[in-house]
XYZ file of C-alpha atoms in Angstrom:
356
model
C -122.312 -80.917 -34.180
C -119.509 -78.867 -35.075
C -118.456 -76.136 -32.064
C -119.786 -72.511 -33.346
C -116.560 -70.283 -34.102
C -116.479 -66.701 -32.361
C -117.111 -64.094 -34.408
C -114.333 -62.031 -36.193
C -114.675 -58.585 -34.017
C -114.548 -60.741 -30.706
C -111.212 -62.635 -31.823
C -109.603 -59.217 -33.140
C -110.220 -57.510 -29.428
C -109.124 -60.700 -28.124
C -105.504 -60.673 -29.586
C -104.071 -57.053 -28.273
C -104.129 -58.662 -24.886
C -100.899 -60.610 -24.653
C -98.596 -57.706 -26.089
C -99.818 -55.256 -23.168
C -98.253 -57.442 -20.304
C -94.964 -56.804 -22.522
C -95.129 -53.283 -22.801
C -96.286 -52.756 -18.895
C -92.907 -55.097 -18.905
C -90.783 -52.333 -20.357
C -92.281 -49.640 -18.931
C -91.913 -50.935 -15.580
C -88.017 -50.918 -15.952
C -87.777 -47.740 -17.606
C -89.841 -46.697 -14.630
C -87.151 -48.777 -12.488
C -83.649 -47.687 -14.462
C -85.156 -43.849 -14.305
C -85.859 -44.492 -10.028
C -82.912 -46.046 -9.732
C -80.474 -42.947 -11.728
C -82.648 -40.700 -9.839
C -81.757 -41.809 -6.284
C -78.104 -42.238 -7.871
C -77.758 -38.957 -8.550
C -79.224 -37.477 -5.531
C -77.086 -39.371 -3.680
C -73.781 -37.688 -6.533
C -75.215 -34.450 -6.360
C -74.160 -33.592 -3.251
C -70.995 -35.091 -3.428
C -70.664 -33.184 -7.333
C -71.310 -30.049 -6.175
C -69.042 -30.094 -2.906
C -66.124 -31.433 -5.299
C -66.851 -28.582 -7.948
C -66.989 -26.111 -5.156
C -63.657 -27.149 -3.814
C -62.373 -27.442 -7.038
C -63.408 -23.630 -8.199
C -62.169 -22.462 -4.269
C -58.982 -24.173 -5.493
C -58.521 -22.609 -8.243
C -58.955 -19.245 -6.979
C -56.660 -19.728 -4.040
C -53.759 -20.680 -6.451
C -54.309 -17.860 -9.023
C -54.351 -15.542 -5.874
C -50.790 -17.354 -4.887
C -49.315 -17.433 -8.108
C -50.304 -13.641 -8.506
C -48.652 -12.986 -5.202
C -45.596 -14.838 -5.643
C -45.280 -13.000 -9.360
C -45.231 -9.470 -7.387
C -42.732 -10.841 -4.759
C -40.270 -12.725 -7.487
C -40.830 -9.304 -9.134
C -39.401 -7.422 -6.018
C -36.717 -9.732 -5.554
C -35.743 -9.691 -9.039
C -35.182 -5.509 -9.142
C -33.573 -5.841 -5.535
C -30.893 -7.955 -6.853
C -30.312 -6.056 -9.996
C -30.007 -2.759 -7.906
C -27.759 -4.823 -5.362
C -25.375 -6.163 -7.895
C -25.472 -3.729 -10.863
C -22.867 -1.724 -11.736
C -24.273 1.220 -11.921
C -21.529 3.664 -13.641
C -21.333 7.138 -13.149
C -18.796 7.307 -15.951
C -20.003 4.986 -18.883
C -17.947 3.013 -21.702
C -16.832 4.453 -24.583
C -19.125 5.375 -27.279
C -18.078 7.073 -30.879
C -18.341 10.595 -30.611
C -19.942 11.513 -33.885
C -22.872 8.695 -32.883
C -23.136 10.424 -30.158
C -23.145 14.067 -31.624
C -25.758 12.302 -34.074
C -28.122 10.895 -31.388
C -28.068 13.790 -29.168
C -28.090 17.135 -32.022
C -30.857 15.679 -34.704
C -32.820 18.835 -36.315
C -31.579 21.762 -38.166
C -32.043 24.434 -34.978
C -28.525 27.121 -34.602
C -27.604 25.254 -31.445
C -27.939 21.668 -32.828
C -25.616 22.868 -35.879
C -23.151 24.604 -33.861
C -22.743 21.480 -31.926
C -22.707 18.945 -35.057
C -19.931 21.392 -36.690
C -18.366 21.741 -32.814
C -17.861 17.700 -32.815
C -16.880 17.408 -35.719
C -13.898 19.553 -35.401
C -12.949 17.441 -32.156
C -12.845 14.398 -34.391
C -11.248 15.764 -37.242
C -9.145 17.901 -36.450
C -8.171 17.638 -32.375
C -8.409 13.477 -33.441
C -10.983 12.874 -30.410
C -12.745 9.693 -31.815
C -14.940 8.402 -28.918
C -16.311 10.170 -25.411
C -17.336 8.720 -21.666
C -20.682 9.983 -20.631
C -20.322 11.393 -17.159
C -23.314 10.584 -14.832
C -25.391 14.513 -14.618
C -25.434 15.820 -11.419
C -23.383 18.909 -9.136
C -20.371 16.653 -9.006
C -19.851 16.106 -12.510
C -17.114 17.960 -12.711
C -14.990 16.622 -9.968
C -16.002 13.120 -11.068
C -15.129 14.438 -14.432
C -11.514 15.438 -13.276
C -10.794 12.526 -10.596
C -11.665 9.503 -12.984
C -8.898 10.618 -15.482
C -6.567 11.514 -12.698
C -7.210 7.450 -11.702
C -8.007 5.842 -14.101
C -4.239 7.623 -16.283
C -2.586 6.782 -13.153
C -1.359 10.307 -12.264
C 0.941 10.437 -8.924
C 0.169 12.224 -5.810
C 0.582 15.614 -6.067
C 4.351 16.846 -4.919
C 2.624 19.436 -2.056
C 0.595 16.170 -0.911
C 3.636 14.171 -0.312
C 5.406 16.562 1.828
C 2.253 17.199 4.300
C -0.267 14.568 5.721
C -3.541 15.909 4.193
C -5.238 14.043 6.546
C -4.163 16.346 9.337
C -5.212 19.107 7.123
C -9.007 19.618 8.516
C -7.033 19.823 12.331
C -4.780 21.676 10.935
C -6.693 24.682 9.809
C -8.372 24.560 12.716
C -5.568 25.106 15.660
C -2.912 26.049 13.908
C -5.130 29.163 11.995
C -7.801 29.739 14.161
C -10.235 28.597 11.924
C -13.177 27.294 13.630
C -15.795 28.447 11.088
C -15.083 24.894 9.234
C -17.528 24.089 11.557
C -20.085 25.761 8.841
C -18.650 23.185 5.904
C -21.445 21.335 4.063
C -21.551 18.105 2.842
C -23.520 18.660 -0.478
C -26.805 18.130 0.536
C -26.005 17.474 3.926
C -25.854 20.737 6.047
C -24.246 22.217 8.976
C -22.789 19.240 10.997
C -20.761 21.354 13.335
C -17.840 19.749 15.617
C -18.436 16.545 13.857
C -17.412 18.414 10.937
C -13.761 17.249 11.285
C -14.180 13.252 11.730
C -15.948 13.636 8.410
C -13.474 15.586 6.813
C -10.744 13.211 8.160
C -11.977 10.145 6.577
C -12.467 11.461 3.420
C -9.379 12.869 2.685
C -7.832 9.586 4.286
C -9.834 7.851 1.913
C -8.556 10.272 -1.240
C -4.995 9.968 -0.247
C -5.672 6.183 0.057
C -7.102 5.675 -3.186
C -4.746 8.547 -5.078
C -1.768 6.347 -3.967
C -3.223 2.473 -4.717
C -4.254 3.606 -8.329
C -0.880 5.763 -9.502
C 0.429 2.318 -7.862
C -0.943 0.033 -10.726
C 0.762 -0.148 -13.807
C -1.144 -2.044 -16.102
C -3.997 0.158 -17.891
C -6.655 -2.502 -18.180
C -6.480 -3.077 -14.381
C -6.849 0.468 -13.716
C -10.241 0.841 -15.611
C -11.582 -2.202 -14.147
C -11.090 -0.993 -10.622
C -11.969 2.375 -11.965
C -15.375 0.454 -13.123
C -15.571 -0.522 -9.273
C -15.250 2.444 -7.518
C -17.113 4.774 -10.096
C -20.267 2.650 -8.919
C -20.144 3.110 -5.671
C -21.569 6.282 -4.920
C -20.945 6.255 -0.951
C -16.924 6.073 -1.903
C -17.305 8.560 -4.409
C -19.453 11.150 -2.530
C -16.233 11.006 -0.031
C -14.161 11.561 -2.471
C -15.571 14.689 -4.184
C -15.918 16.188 -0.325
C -12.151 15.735 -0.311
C -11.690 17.517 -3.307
C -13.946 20.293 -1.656
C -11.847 20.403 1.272
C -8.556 20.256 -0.717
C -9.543 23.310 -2.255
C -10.407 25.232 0.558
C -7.493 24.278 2.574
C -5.419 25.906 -0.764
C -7.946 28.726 -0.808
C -6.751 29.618 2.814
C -3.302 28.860 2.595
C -2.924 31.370 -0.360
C -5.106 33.982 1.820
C -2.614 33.543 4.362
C 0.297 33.993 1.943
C -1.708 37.536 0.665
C -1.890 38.885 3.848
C 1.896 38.578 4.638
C 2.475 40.657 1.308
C 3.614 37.593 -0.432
C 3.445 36.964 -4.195
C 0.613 35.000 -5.045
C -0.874 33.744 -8.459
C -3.601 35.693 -10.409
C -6.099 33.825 -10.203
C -6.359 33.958 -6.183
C -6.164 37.626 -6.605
C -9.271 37.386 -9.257
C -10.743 34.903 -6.685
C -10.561 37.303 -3.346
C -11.502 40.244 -5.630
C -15.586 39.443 -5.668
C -17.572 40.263 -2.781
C -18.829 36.544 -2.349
C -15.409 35.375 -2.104
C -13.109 37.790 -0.596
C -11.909 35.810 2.100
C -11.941 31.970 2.749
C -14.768 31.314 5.058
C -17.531 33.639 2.177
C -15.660 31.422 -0.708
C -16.527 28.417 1.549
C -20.142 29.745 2.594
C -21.004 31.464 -1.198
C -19.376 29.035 -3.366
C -17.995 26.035 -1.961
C -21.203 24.349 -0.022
C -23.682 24.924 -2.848
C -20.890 22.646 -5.005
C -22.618 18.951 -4.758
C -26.171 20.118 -4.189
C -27.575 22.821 -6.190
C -24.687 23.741 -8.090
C -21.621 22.489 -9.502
C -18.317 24.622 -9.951
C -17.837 27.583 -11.521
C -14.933 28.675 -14.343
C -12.747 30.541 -11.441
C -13.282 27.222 -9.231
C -11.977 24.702 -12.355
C -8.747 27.325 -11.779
C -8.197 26.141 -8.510
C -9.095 22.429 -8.974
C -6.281 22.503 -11.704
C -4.264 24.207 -8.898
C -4.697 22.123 -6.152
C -4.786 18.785 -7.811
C -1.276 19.986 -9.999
C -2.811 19.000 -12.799
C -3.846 21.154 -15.824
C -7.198 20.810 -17.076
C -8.047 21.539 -20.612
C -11.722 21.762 -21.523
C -13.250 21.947 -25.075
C -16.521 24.065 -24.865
C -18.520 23.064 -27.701
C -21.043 26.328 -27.049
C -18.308 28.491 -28.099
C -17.127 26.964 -31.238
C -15.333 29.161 -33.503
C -14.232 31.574 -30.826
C -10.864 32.116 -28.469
C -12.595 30.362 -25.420
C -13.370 27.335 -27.570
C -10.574 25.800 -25.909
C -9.536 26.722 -22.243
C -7.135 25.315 -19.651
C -7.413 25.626 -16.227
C -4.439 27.177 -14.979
C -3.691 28.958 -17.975
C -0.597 28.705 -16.950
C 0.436 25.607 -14.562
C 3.399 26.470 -12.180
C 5.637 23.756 -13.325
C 4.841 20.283 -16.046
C 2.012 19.502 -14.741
C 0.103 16.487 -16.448
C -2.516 17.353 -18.756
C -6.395 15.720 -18.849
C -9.205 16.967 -21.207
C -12.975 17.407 -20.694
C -15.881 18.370 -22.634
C -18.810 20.686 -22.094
C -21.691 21.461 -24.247
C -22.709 24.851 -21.801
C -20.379 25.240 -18.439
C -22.881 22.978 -16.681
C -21.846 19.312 -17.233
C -18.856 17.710 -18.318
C -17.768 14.426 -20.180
C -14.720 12.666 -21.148
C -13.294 13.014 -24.899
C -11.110 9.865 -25.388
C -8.042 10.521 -28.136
């Protein structure tokens, strides 16, 4: 008898049973490879994190460094260009009508009286370029001494026959004049009995550098060490005290002369005439200390500059254009053939170099 065959809904719930052992199959390694990343990456984490941290620290630290050593490399880099820089007092040449045109622009009275003032310098007096002098009280006497060294002048004949470095002793026991003591420096005040040391070097140091430039011949050499020493402004602020002193010393020698009745030049007399300079010691005390710090020198002091120095200083004063005192010289009239240098002013107060 033929076996009886299962019905159809018992074989159909029958069959779905093998392909659930496969899937509990994959599902057990998912469940496995997902355990298994898990505990890998708790075990990472740790390690991920810590690396990240030091990482980011890092980071920081060497942005905080490189910001550091970009403010230091800064430092260093504007220490060494102040250290090594020539920084001129008296600049290069420049073309004087650029530099009327840069430094008038507009269509104000003053700026045209100053276009039509330069303009007659390079036309007419043939002036074709200018030095900018550096603008402070001693622009004058930098003014003056650069052209003296830098043309190669010679020492002045009264300088040869005396030791100007004796001078500052000089007018001390010999004329009984211990109120030096009161000289000023510039900005530098009273210094009393050390007054003389001072003085000492820096006319040594004038009489020293007077005689080494009026030594060199060539004219190229002379600017260049010109270049040198105009950057120096330790040398030079000796050098302008000298000038100081030099004029003083000639102030009181002509005093001296006046009070023996002697013949003296006009200008002294127009000097010793005002009440803040009627003697030596209120010319030095009025007039004469201001001259580095809050004022430079006056019209009547250019007079004796030109005097002491034996050189005759002609300077073109732009302000009064198209008038007598456009152009002045200082002595008006030198003692014997004294060389001749020229300066510039646009109002009295500061002074450049017009180059022929």
């Amino acid at each position: 008898m033929a076996a009886r065959r299962s019905p159809p809904r018992a074989r159909e719930l029958e069959r779905p049973r093998a392909p659930a052992a496969g899937n509990d199959q994959v599902h057990s390694w998912t469940l496995l490879t997902s355990h298994a990343l898990d505990t890998v990456w708790r075990l990472a984490k740790g390690s991920v994190l810590l690396a990240v941290s030091f990482l980011v620290a890092a980071l920081c630290y060497f942005r905080r460094l490189h910001v550091r050593l970009g403010h230091r490399l800064k430092w260093w880099i504007g220490y060494l260009q102040r250290k090594f820089k020539r920084n001129l007092s008296v600049e290069a040449e420049v073309d004087l009508l650029g530099y009327c045109a840069r430094e008038w622009k507009g269509e104000t009275p003053r700026a045209k009286l100053m276009r039509k003032a330069y303009e007659e310098l390079f036309w007419r007096r043939h002036i074709k370029c200018v030095r900018q002098v550096k603008r402070d009280k001693y622009d004058a006497l930098r003014s003056v001494l650069f052209q003296i060294f830098s043309q190669g002048l010679s020492f002045p004949s009264w300088m040869k026959e005396k030791d100007i470095v004796k001078l500052p002793e000089k007018l001390l026991f010999s004329q009984g004049c211990n109120w030096i003591q009161q000289y000023s420096f510039g900005p530098e005040k009273y210094t009393g009995s050390h007054v003389f040391g001072k003085l000492r070097k820096c006319v040594e140091l004038l009489k020293t550098q007077w005689i080494d430039f009026s030594a060199i011949k060539d004219y190229h050499k002379r600017g260049s060490m010109c270049n040198i020493l105009f950057s120096d402004a330790i040398l030079e602020y000796k050098l302008y005290e000298a000038l100081k002193f030099i004029m003083l010393y000639q102030v009181t020698e002509v005093y001296e002369q006046m009070k023996m009745k002697k013949v003296i030049p006009s200008l002294f007399r127009l000097l010793f005439s005002r009440e803040t300079s009627a003697d030596p010691l209120s010319f030095m005390m009025n007039h004469l200390n201001s001259v580095g710090d809050t004022c430079g020198l006056e019209q009547i002091d250019m007079f004796i500059l030109g005097y002491a120095l034996e050189v005759k200083i002609k300077v073109f004063r732009l302000f009064k254009f198209n008038s007598r005192d456009f152009e002045v010289c200082y002595p008006e009239e030198p003692l014997r053939d004294w060389p001749e240098i020229s300066l510039l002013t646009e109002d009295d107060l500061h002074y450049h170099i017009p180059i022929f």
